[in-house]
Coordinates of C-alpha atoms and ligand atoms in Angstrom, one line a residue:
M61 CA 0.0 0.0 0.0
T62 CA 1.4 3.5 -0.9
A63 CA 2.0 5.7 2.1
Q64 CA -0.5 8.5 2.6
L65 CA -0.2 12.0 3.9
P66 CA -1.4 12.0 7.5
V67 CA -4.1 14.5 6.8
E68 CA -5.9 14.0 10.1
S69 CA -2.9 14.8 12.3
I70 CA -1.8 17.7 10.0
S71 CA -5.3 19.2 10.0
K72 CA -5.7 18.8 13.8
L73 CA -2.4 20.5 14.6
S74 CA -2.8 23.1 11.8
E75 CA -5.9 24.4 13.6
L76 CA -3.6 25.3 16.5
H77 CA -1.5 27.4 14.2
P78 CA -3.9 29.5 12.1
K79 CA -2.5 31.8 9.5
P80 CA -3.1 35.5 10.5
N81 CA -5.4 37.3 8.1
H82 CA -4.1 40.2 6.0
I83 CA -0.5 39.1 6.1
R84 CA 1.3 37.9 3.0
F85 CA 4.5 36.0 3.8
Q86 CA 7.4 35.6 1.4
Y87 CA 10.4 33.4 1.4
G88 CA 13.0 36.1 0.7
T89 CA 16.7 36.5 0.5
A90 CA 17.3 34.3 3.5
G91 CA 13.9 32.6 4.2
F92 CA 10.8 34.1 5.9
R93 CA 11.6 37.1 8.0
T94 CA 9.2 39.5 9.7
L95 CA 7.9 40.3 13.2
G96 CA 8.4 37.2 15.4
N97 CA 4.9 37.4 16.8
V98 CA 3.2 36.7 13.5
L99 CA 5.3 33.8 12.4
D100 CA 3.6 30.9 14.3
S101 CA 1.7 29.4 11.3
V102 CA 4.8 29.8 9.1
L103 CA 6.9 27.7 11.4
F104 CA 4.3 25.0 11.7
R105 CA 4.1 24.8 7.9
V106 CA 7.9 25.0 7.4
G107 CA 8.2 21.9 9.7
I108 CA 6.0 20.0 7.3
L109 CA 7.7 21.3 4.2
A110 CA 11.2 20.4 5.6
A111 CA 9.9 16.8 6.0
L112 CA 8.6 16.7 2.5
R113 CA 11.9 18.1 1.1
S114 CA 13.7 15.3 3.0
K115 CA 11.4 12.6 1.6
R116 CA 11.9 14.1 -1.9
L117 CA 15.6 13.8 -1.5
D118 CA 15.5 10.2 -0.4
G119 CA 15.6 10.8 3.4
K120 CA 18.6 13.2 3.3
T121 CA 18.7 15.4 6.4
I122 CA 17.3 18.9 5.8
G123 CA 18.2 21.8 8.2
V124 CA 15.8 24.4 9.6
M125 CA 17.3 27.5 11.2
V126 CA 15.1 29.9 13.3
T127 CA 16.7 33.3 13.1
A128 CA 16.4 36.8 11.8
S129 CA 20.1 37.3 11.8
H130 CA 21.0 41.0 11.6
N131 CA 17.3 42.2 12.0
P132 CA 16.1 43.9 15.2
E133 CA 15.3 41.7 18.1
H134 CA 11.5 41.8 17.7
D135 CA 11.9 40.2 14.2
N136 CA 12.4 36.5 13.7
G137 CA 12.5 34.2 10.7
V138 CA 13.1 30.7 9.4
K139 CA 15.0 29.2 6.6
L140 CA 15.6 25.7 5.2
V141 CA 19.0 24.3 4.5
D142 CA 19.6 21.7 1.7
P143 CA 21.6 18.5 2.2
R144 CA 25.1 19.8 1.3
G145 CA 24.5 22.7 3.8
E146 CA 23.6 25.1 1.1
M147 CA 20.5 27.3 0.9
L148 CA 17.2 25.8 -0.2
E149 CA 16.8 25.2 -3.9
A150 CA 15.0 28.2 -5.5
A151 CA 12.1 26.2 -6.9
W152 CA 11.1 25.2 -3.4
E153 CA 11.2 28.8 -2.2
V154 CA 8.1 29.2 -4.3
H155 CA 6.4 26.2 -2.7
A156 CA 7.4 27.6 0.8
T157 CA 5.8 30.9 -0.1
S158 CA 2.5 29.5 -1.4
L159 CA 2.2 27.0 1.5
A160 CA 2.8 29.8 4.0
N161 CA 0.0 31.8 2.4
A162 CA -2.7 29.1 2.3
A163 CA -5.6 30.9 4.0
T164 CA -7.1 27.9 5.8
T165 CA -6.2 24.4 7.0
S166 CA -8.0 22.8 4.1
D167 CA -6.3 25.1 1.6
F168 CA -3.0 24.1 3.2
V169 CA -3.7 20.4 2.9
E170 CA -4.9 20.8 -0.7
Q171 CA -1.6 22.6 -1.5
L172 CA 0.4 19.9 0.2
E173 CA -1.3 17.2 -1.8
A174 CA -0.7 19.2 -5.0
L175 CA 3.0 19.6 -4.2
I176 CA 3.4 15.9 -3.4
R177 CA 1.9 15.1 -6.9
S178 CA 3.8 17.7 -8.8
A179 CA 7.2 17.1 -7.1
K180 CA 6.6 13.3 -7.2
I181 CA 7.3 12.9 -3.5
D182 CA 7.4 9.3 -2.3
L183 CA 5.8 9.5 1.1
S184 CA 7.1 6.1 2.2
K185 CA 10.6 7.6 2.3
P186 CA 12.0 8.7 5.7
A187 CA 11.9 12.4 6.7
R188 CA 14.9 13.6 8.6
V189 CA 15.5 17.1 9.9
V190 CA 17.9 18.9 12.1
Y191 CA 16.9 22.3 13.6
A192 CA 18.3 25.1 15.7
R193 CA 17.5 28.6 16.8
D194 CA 19.4 31.8 17.8
T195 CA 18.9 33.6 21.1
R196 CA 15.9 35.7 20.2
P197 CA 13.2 35.8 22.9
S198 CA 10.5 34.7 20.3
G199 CA 12.6 31.6 19.4
P200 CA 11.3 29.0 21.9
A201 CA 7.6 29.5 20.9
L202 CA 8.4 29.4 17.3
V203 CA 10.5 26.2 17.7
A204 CA 7.4 24.7 19.5
A205 CA 5.3 25.5 16.4
L206 CA 8.0 24.0 14.2
E207 CA 8.0 20.8 16.3
D208 CA 4.2 20.6 15.9
G209 CA 4.8 20.5 12.1
F210 CA 7.4 17.7 12.5
K211 CA 5.0 15.8 14.8
A212 CA 2.0 16.2 12.4
I213 CA 3.9 14.6 9.5
G214 CA 6.0 12.2 11.6
A215 CA 9.5 13.5 10.9
D216 CA 12.6 12.2 12.6
A217 CA 13.8 15.6 13.9
R218 CA 16.9 16.3 15.9
N219 CA 17.1 19.5 18.0
A220 CA 20.5 21.1 17.8
G221 CA 19.4 23.7 20.4
V222 CA 20.7 27.3 20.4
T223 CA 23.6 27.7 18.0
T224 CA 24.9 29.8 15.2
T225 CA 23.4 29.6 11.7
P226 CA 26.7 28.4 10.2
I227 CA 27.1 25.6 12.7
L228 CA 23.6 24.4 11.7
H229 CA 24.7 24.4 8.1
Y230 CA 27.8 22.5 9.1
F231 CA 25.7 19.9 10.9
V232 CA 23.5 19.3 7.9
R233 CA 26.5 18.6 5.6
S234 CA 28.2 16.5 8.3
I235 CA 25.2 14.4 8.9
N236 CA 24.6 13.8 5.2
T237 CA 28.2 12.9 4.4
K238 CA 28.8 10.6 7.5
G239 CA 30.5 7.4 6.5
T240 CA 31.2 8.6 2.9
K241 CA 34.5 9.5 1.3
N242 CA 33.4 13.1 1.5
E243 CA 32.8 13.1 5.2
Y244 CA 32.7 16.7 6.2
G245 CA 33.2 16.6 9.9
E246 CA 31.7 15.3 13.2
D247 CA 28.1 16.4 13.6
S248 CA 28.6 18.0 17.0
E249 CA 29.7 21.4 18.2
D250 CA 32.8 19.7 19.6
G251 CA 33.5 18.3 16.1
Y252 CA 33.1 21.8 14.6
F253 CA 35.3 23.6 17.1
T254 CA 37.9 20.9 16.9
K255 CA 38.0 20.9 13.1
L256 CA 38.4 24.7 12.9
S257 CA 40.8 25.2 15.7
S258 CA 43.1 22.3 14.6
A259 CA 43.3 23.7 11.1
F260 CA 44.0 27.2 12.5
K261 CA 46.7 26.0 14.8
K262 CA 48.4 24.2 11.9
L263 CA 48.2 27.3 9.7
V264 CA 49.8 29.7 12.2
T265 CA 52.5 27.3 13.6
G266 CA 55.8 29.1 13.4
K267 CA 54.2 32.5 12.7
P268 CA 54.5 35.4 15.2
Q269 CA 51.7 35.4 17.7
L270 CA 49.1 38.1 16.8
P271 CA 48.0 40.5 19.5
P272 CA 44.5 39.8 21.1
L273 CA 41.5 40.4 19.0
V274 CA 38.4 42.3 20.3
V275 CA 35.2 40.6 19.2
D276 CA 31.8 42.4 19.2
C277 CA 29.3 39.5 19.5
A278 CA 26.2 41.7 18.7
N279 CA 24.7 40.4 22.0
G280 CA 23.7 37.3 20.0
V281 CA 24.4 33.6 19.7
G282 CA 27.9 34.3 18.4
A283 CA 28.8 35.2 22.0
E284 CA 28.4 31.5 22.9
G285 CA 30.4 30.5 19.8
I286 CA 33.3 32.8 20.7
S287 CA 33.3 31.6 24.4
K288 CA 33.2 28.0 23.3
I289 CA 36.0 28.1 20.7
S290 CA 38.4 30.1 23.0
P291 CA 39.6 27.0 25.0
Y292 CA 40.1 25.1 21.7
L293 CA 42.3 27.9 20.4
G294 CA 44.4 28.0 23.5
E295 CA 47.4 30.2 23.1
S296 CA 47.2 30.3 19.3
L297 CA 44.8 33.3 19.5
T298 CA 43.3 35.4 22.3
L299 CA 39.8 36.6 21.8
I300 CA 38.4 39.4 23.9
P301 CA 34.6 39.2 23.6
H302 CA 32.3 42.2 24.1
N303 CA 28.5 42.6 23.7
T304 CA 27.8 39.2 25.0
A305 CA 24.4 40.1 26.8
T306 CA 22.3 37.4 25.1
T307 CA 19.5 37.7 27.6
T308 CA 19.2 41.4 28.0
P309 CA 16.0 42.5 26.4
G310 CA 16.5 44.7 23.3
A311 CA 20.3 44.3 23.2
L312 CA 20.6 42.0 20.2
N313 CA 22.1 43.9 17.2
N314 CA 21.3 47.2 19.0
A315 CA 24.1 49.7 18.3
C316 CA 26.5 46.8 17.8
G317 CA 27.1 44.0 15.4
A318 CA 28.3 43.7 11.8
D319 CA 25.3 45.4 10.3
Y320 CA 25.5 48.4 12.6
V321 CA 29.2 48.9 11.8
K322 CA 28.8 48.4 8.1
T323 CA 25.7 50.6 7.7
S324 CA 26.7 53.4 10.0
Q325 CA 30.4 53.1 9.2
K326 CA 31.1 53.6 12.9
L327 CA 32.6 51.9 15.9
P328 CA 29.9 50.3 18.2
P329 CA 29.6 52.9 21.0
S330 CA 30.2 50.1 23.6
L331 CA 33.7 49.7 22.2
A332 CA 34.6 53.4 22.3
S333 CA 36.5 53.1 25.6
V334 CA 37.8 49.6 24.8
L335 CA 39.6 49.8 21.5
K336 CA 43.1 51.3 21.5
P337 CA 44.7 52.8 18.4
G338 CA 46.1 50.1 16.1
Q339 CA 44.2 47.3 17.9
R340 CA 42.2 44.9 15.6
A341 CA 38.5 44.3 16.3
C342 CA 35.7 42.6 14.5
S343 CA 31.9 42.5 14.8
L344 CA 29.7 39.4 14.2
D345 CA 26.0 39.7 13.4
G346 CA 23.1 38.3 15.4
D347 CA 23.5 34.7 14.2
A348 CA 27.2 34.9 13.5
D349 CA 27.2 34.5 9.7
R350 CA 28.7 37.9 9.0
L351 CA 32.0 39.5 9.9
I352 CA 33.3 43.0 9.7
Y353 CA 36.8 44.1 10.9
Y354 CA 38.0 47.6 11.9
Y355 CA 40.7 49.5 13.7
L356 CA 41.4 53.0 15.0
D357 CA 44.4 54.8 13.5
D358 CA 46.9 56.9 15.5
R359 CA 44.5 59.8 15.5
G360 CA 41.7 57.7 16.8
Q361 CA 40.0 57.7 13.4
F362 CA 37.8 54.6 12.6
H363 CA 38.7 52.4 9.6
M364 CA 36.4 49.6 8.4
L365 CA 37.6 46.4 6.8
D366 CA 34.4 45.0 5.3
G367 CA 33.5 41.9 3.2
D368 CA 35.2 43.4 0.2
K369 CA 38.5 43.9 2.1
I370 CA 38.2 40.3 3.4
A371 CA 37.7 39.0 -0.1
A372 CA 40.7 40.9 -1.4
L373 CA 42.9 39.6 1.5
V374 CA 41.7 36.0 1.2
A375 CA 41.7 35.8 -2.6
A376 CA 45.2 37.2 -3.0
F377 CA 46.4 34.8 -0.2
I378 CA 44.9 31.7 -1.9
V379 CA 46.3 32.8 -5.3
E380 CA 49.7 33.1 -3.7
L381 CA 49.5 29.7 -2.0
V382 CA 48.3 28.0 -5.3
K383 CA 51.3 29.5 -7.0
S384 CA 53.8 28.5 -4.3
A385 CA 52.4 25.0 -4.3
G386 CA 53.3 24.7 -8.0
L387 CA 49.6 24.6 -9.1
E388 CA 49.4 27.8 -11.0
G389 CA 47.5 27.3 -14.2
E390 CA 45.9 24.2 -12.8
I391 CA 43.7 25.8 -10.1
Q392 CA 41.7 28.9 -11.1
V393 CA 40.7 31.2 -8.3
G394 CA 37.7 33.4 -8.9
V395 CA 35.8 36.0 -6.9
V396 CA 32.1 36.7 -6.7
Q397 CA 30.7 39.9 -5.5
T398 CA 27.4 41.8 -5.6
A399 CA 26.5 45.3 -6.7
Y400 CA 27.3 46.5 -3.2
A401 CA 31.0 45.7 -3.7
N402 CA 33.0 48.9 -3.5
G403 CA 34.2 50.0 -6.9
S404 CA 37.8 50.1 -5.7
S405 CA 37.6 46.5 -4.6
T406 CA 36.4 45.2 -7.9
K407 CA 39.1 47.1 -9.6
Y408 CA 41.7 45.8 -7.2
L409 CA 40.6 42.2 -7.7
A410 CA 40.2 42.4 -11.5
E411 CA 43.7 43.9 -11.9
V412 CA 45.6 42.0 -9.2
R413 CA 48.9 42.6 -11.0
S414 CA 48.5 46.4 -10.8
T415 CA 47.5 46.5 -7.2
H416 CA 50.4 48.8 -6.4
L417 CA 48.4 51.6 -8.1
F418 CA 46.0 51.5 -5.2
V419 CA 48.6 51.1 -2.4
Y420 CA 50.3 53.9 -0.8
R421 CA 52.1 52.4 2.1
M422 CA 52.8 48.7 1.6
R423 CA 53.9 48.7 -2.0
D424 CA 56.6 46.1 -1.8
R425 CA 54.6 43.7 0.3
V426 CA 51.5 44.0 -1.8
D427 CA 53.5 43.5 -5.0
R428 CA 54.8 40.3 -3.6
L429 CA 51.3 39.3 -2.8
S430 CA 50.2 39.8 -6.4
S431 CA 50.1 37.1 -8.9
P432 CA 50.5 37.1 -12.7
Q433 CA 47.2 35.2 -12.8
R434 CA 44.3 37.6 -13.3
L435 CA 41.4 37.0 -11.0
P436 CA 38.0 36.6 -12.7
V437 CA 35.4 38.6 -10.8
R438 CA 31.7 38.1 -11.2
C439 CA 28.8 40.2 -10.0
V440 CA 25.5 38.5 -9.0
P441 CA 22.3 39.6 -7.1
T442 CA 22.3 39.9 -3.3
G443 CA 21.9 36.8 -1.3
V444 CA 24.3 34.1 -0.3
K445 CA 22.5 31.5 -2.5
H446 CA 23.4 33.5 -5.7
L447 CA 27.0 34.0 -4.6
H448 CA 27.4 30.4 -3.5
H449 CA 26.2 29.0 -6.8
A450 CA 28.4 31.4 -8.9
A451 CA 31.4 30.5 -6.7
E452 CA 30.9 26.8 -7.4
H453 CA 31.9 27.4 -11.0
F454 CA 35.5 28.1 -10.0
A455 CA 38.2 25.7 -8.8
V456 CA 38.4 27.9 -5.8
G457 CA 35.5 30.4 -5.6
V458 CA 35.9 33.2 -3.0
Y459 CA 32.6 35.1 -2.4
F460 CA 31.9 37.9 0.0
E461 CA 29.1 40.4 0.2
A462 CA 30.3 43.9 1.3
N463 CA 28.2 43.3 4.4
G464 CA 30.7 40.6 5.6
H465 CA 28.8 37.5 4.5
G466 CA 31.0 35.1 2.6
T467 CA 33.3 32.1 2.4
A468 CA 35.6 30.3 -0.1
L469 CA 34.7 27.1 -1.9
F470 CA 37.1 24.4 -3.0
S471 CA 35.5 22.3 -5.8
P472 CA 35.6 18.5 -5.3
E473 CA 38.1 18.3 -8.2
T474 CA 40.3 20.9 -6.5
Q475 CA 40.1 19.0 -3.2
E476 CA 41.2 15.8 -5.0
K477 CA 44.0 17.6 -6.8
L478 CA 45.3 19.1 -3.5
E479 CA 45.2 15.6 -1.9
S480 CA 47.0 13.9 -4.8
H481 CA 49.5 16.6 -5.8
E482 CA 53.1 15.7 -5.3
P483 CA 55.2 18.7 -4.3
T484 CA 58.7 18.8 -5.7
T485 CA 60.3 21.2 -3.2
P486 CA 59.9 21.8 0.6
A487 CA 58.3 25.2 -0.2
Q488 CA 55.7 23.6 -2.4
S489 CA 55.0 21.1 0.3
T490 CA 54.4 23.8 2.9
A491 CA 52.1 25.8 0.6
L492 CA 50.2 22.6 -0.3
N493 CA 49.7 21.8 3.4
H494 CA 48.5 25.3 4.0
L495 CA 45.9 25.0 1.2
L496 CA 44.7 21.6 2.7
S497 CA 44.4 23.2 6.1
L498 CA 42.4 26.1 4.6
T499 CA 39.9 23.6 3.2
R500 CA 39.3 22.5 6.8
L501 CA 39.4 25.9 8.4
I502 CA 36.9 27.4 6.0
N503 CA 33.2 26.6 6.5
Q504 CA 32.4 25.7 2.9
T505 CA 28.6 25.4 3.5
V506 CA 27.9 29.1 4.0
G507 CA 29.4 32.4 5.3
D508 CA 30.6 31.8 8.9
A509 CA 31.8 34.7 11.1
I510 CA 33.9 32.5 13.4
S511 CA 35.5 30.5 10.6
D512 CA 36.1 33.7 8.5
M513 CA 37.6 35.4 11.6
L514 CA 40.1 32.6 11.9
L515 CA 40.8 32.8 8.1
V516 CA 41.5 36.5 8.3
E517 CA 43.7 36.0 11.4
T518 CA 45.6 33.3 9.5
V519 CA 46.4 35.6 6.6
L520 CA 47.3 38.5 8.9
A521 CA 49.7 36.2 10.8
H522 CA 51.3 34.9 7.5
K523 CA 51.7 38.4 6.2
S524 CA 52.5 40.1 9.5
Y525 CA 49.9 42.6 8.6
S526 CA 48.2 45.0 11.1
G527 CA 44.8 46.4 10.3
L528 CA 46.5 49.4 8.7
E529 CA 48.6 47.3 6.3
W530 CA 45.6 45.2 5.3
D531 CA 43.6 48.4 4.8
S532 CA 46.2 49.7 2.4
L533 CA 45.6 47.0 -0.2
Y534 CA 43.3 49.5 -1.8
V535 CA 41.5 52.7 -0.8
D536 CA 37.7 52.4 -0.6
L537 CA 35.5 54.8 -2.6
P538 CA 33.3 56.7 -0.2
N539 CA 29.8 55.2 -0.1
R540 CA 26.5 55.5 1.6
L541 CA 23.6 53.1 2.3
V542 CA 20.1 54.4 2.9
K543 CA 16.9 52.6 3.7
V544 CA 13.6 54.0 2.4
V545 CA 10.3 52.8 3.8
V546 CA 7.8 52.7 0.9
V547 CA 4.2 51.6 0.6
D548 CA 5.0 48.5 -1.5
R549 CA 8.6 47.4 -1.9
H550 CA 7.5 44.6 -4.3
A551 CA 6.8 47.4 -6.9
F552 CA 10.6 47.6 -7.3
K553 CA 12.0 45.2 -9.8
T554 CA 15.6 45.0 -10.9
E555 CA 17.9 43.6 -13.7
D556 CA 21.6 43.3 -14.4
A557 CA 22.5 41.7 -11.0
E558 CA 20.3 44.4 -9.3
R559 CA 22.3 47.2 -10.7
R560 CA 19.3 48.7 -12.7
L561 CA 15.6 49.2 -12.0
V562 CA 13.0 48.0 -14.5
S563 CA 10.1 49.1 -12.3
P564 CA 8.7 51.6 -11.3
K565 CA 8.9 52.7 -14.9
G566 CA 11.1 55.8 -15.6
L567 CA 12.8 55.8 -12.2
Q568 CA 16.1 54.3 -13.5
A569 CA 16.4 57.1 -16.1
K570 CA 16.1 59.7 -13.4
I571 CA 18.7 57.9 -11.3
D572 CA 21.0 57.8 -14.3
D573 CA 20.6 61.6 -14.7
L574 CA 21.5 62.2 -11.1
V575 CA 24.5 59.9 -11.1
K576 CA 26.0 61.7 -14.1
R577 CA 26.4 64.8 -12.0
Y578 CA 28.8 63.1 -9.5
D579 CA 32.5 62.4 -10.1
G580 CA 32.9 58.6 -10.0
G581 CA 29.2 58.4 -9.2
R582 CA 27.4 55.0 -8.9
S583 CA 24.1 54.3 -7.4
F584 CA 21.5 51.5 -7.4
V585 CA 18.1 50.8 -5.8
R586 CA 16.8 47.4 -4.8
P587 CA 14.1 46.0 -2.6
S588 CA 15.4 44.3 0.6
G589 CA 14.6 40.6 0.9
T590 CA 14.9 40.6 4.7
E591 CA 13.4 43.9 5.8
D592 CA 10.3 45.9 4.7
V593 CA 12.4 48.6 3.0
V594 CA 14.0 49.6 -0.3
R595 CA 17.8 49.9 -0.1
V596 CA 19.7 52.7 -1.9
Y597 CA 23.5 52.6 -2.5
G598 CA 25.5 55.6 -3.5
E599 CA 29.2 55.8 -4.3
A600 CA 31.4 58.8 -5.4
V601 CA 34.9 60.0 -5.2
I602 CA 34.3 62.4 -2.3
K603 CA 32.5 61.4 0.9
S604 CA 30.0 64.3 0.9
Q605 CA 29.1 63.6 -2.7
A606 CA 28.5 59.9 -2.0
D607 CA 26.2 60.9 0.9
E608 CA 24.4 63.5 -1.3
L609 CA 24.0 61.1 -4.2
A610 CA 22.5 58.3 -1.9
F611 CA 20.1 60.7 -0.2
R612 CA 19.0 62.3 -3.5
V613 CA 18.3 58.9 -5.0
A614 CA 16.5 58.0 -1.8
G615 CA 14.4 61.1 -2.4
L616 CA 13.6 60.1 -5.9
V617 CA 12.5 56.7 -4.6
Y618 CA 10.4 58.2 -1.9
D619 CA 8.7 60.8 -4.2
E620 CA 8.0 58.2 -6.9
T621 CA 6.2 55.8 -4.6
G622 CA 4.8 58.0 -1.9
G623 CA 4.6 57.1 1.7
D624 CA 4.3 58.3 5.2
P625 CA 6.1 61.6 5.6
A626 CA 7.2 60.4 9.1
T627 CA 9.4 57.8 7.3
R628 CA 11.1 60.3 5.0
P629 CA 14.8 59.7 5.2
K630 CA 16.2 62.1 7.8
E631 CA 19.1 63.6 5.9
F632 CA 16.9 64.4 2.9
I633 CA 18.5 66.9 0.5
Ligands
G16_264 C1 20.9 37.9 4.6 C2 21.4 37.1 3.4 C3 22.5 38.0 2.8 C4 22.0 39.4 2.4 C5 21.3 40.0 3.6 C6 20.6 41.3 3.3 O1 21.9 38.1 5.5 O2 21.9 35.9 3.8 O3 23.0 37.3 1.6 O4 23.0 40.2 2.0 O5 20.4 39.1 4.2 O6 19.7 41.1 2.3 P1 18.6 42.1 1.8 O7 19.4 43.3 1.4 O8 17.9 41.5 0.7 O9 17.8 42.5 3.0 P2 21.6 37.8 7.1 O10 22.9 38.0 7.7 O11 20.6 38.9 7.5 O12 21.0 36.4 7.1

């Protein structure tokens, strides 16, 4: 007898999780994300969808993460993780959105049955799920709704507790590769911390010890990650955690964390009396998947080292190791960015050989870091899923969003090549071992602030770079990010990797006219997939001009679409 959908148990439990009227949910850039107190029905339904996804993939374990990452504390969200630890396949995002919006229990069941038919899901297959949440106060209730979903369909669900988003991604791949030749790691936090810290220690052996690193944990789950990894790192790296108040109401991501630093281009006020000139510091975001570095110069001035600077540092380091290992020409390193990438970073990466043009202090050192191999650089729409897939096309694909979200991927062929390559000199052997250690240090499932932090520290240790020297790789073009609250952000549609608007009609031409008036001007507008806003980016040669351009474009957006005058961007020009 073919297995049937347990309609009765689904219907009964679904009645406990009714969809609120007048809310339209959308699976966006990183899953569903909105106010935590309206998400109950979504979590229940996602529980069932995760189980169906697992059945569709022959019982592979699917991940579910309950988080709203960089968003304010009152928001929450949920996203699904596919078996190799990557983001959910795009076609299923559409299923997720329609299931979340089914008005009643019977509509929901009808849609489930339609999905089972159209996706040819064999219900007799097992359903395996692993799930976790961050530290948000709304988390426990939402997890309870999710668990009702698992119960309703009879999924075998493992609770990974409170942990970072990247650790959940790591668990998913580790569970699914257990006992295979591609075994990714042990599916426990201990396995994760051991894997990362052992690789890090190998990479920095013999290098001068770096001074302690100040870590802003955004008052989120990263605080737990940082405190847990510290004993594993021992003397190899001293971390000084700040903003670790995970239970203080309202503290999460508030005037701290990677998004605050990147958007406001400022030091978190809580670090003002902590950070000494020249000292390195970094900020994680609320679920520890983003990382931004910074330092104060001798005059106490703040300098940010964002995702673009991380990409430049890491990509050049990998290119150099590939060359030193005798694998130049055999392993192509590529970089993937989004429209938010600073114009200078794209130029730096695309012309790696001429980096000295952008360097004013460390000319010799940077020239040595350069390679004759030109780095291919691609631009894709915002969202890790887009960057990740594009990076998979390279032998080593380095991807970072300017907001600090990113990683590096070593293709299976590259991994094999590294494992089988026979070095002919001791120097080649050392470089090869470093590359192999990097494949273990880097969380290749998704951007991971803790893993990325150790990666950055590795390169800094190898190069004996301070923040200042790293910063000198290229000079950022001044830029400004502005959020505009509009009546309907879905009216904004883009093309050309989000660099141009196709709707509302006529708006792009007005933006083009404005941009022309600014030296080195660049601007684009796109709807956010995680917040109910439209984002505006402006870049120009002079800071005041970048600010003016961004706010003028924000003004165009606002005037075009109308909205509540109270939400008019403050610094309107
Ligand atoms: C998520 C995505 C990122 C994206 C960010 C902002 O990050 O994973 O890829 O850059 O949202 O997206 P948007 O501009 O569409 O709001 P996180 O750290 O919030 O999960």
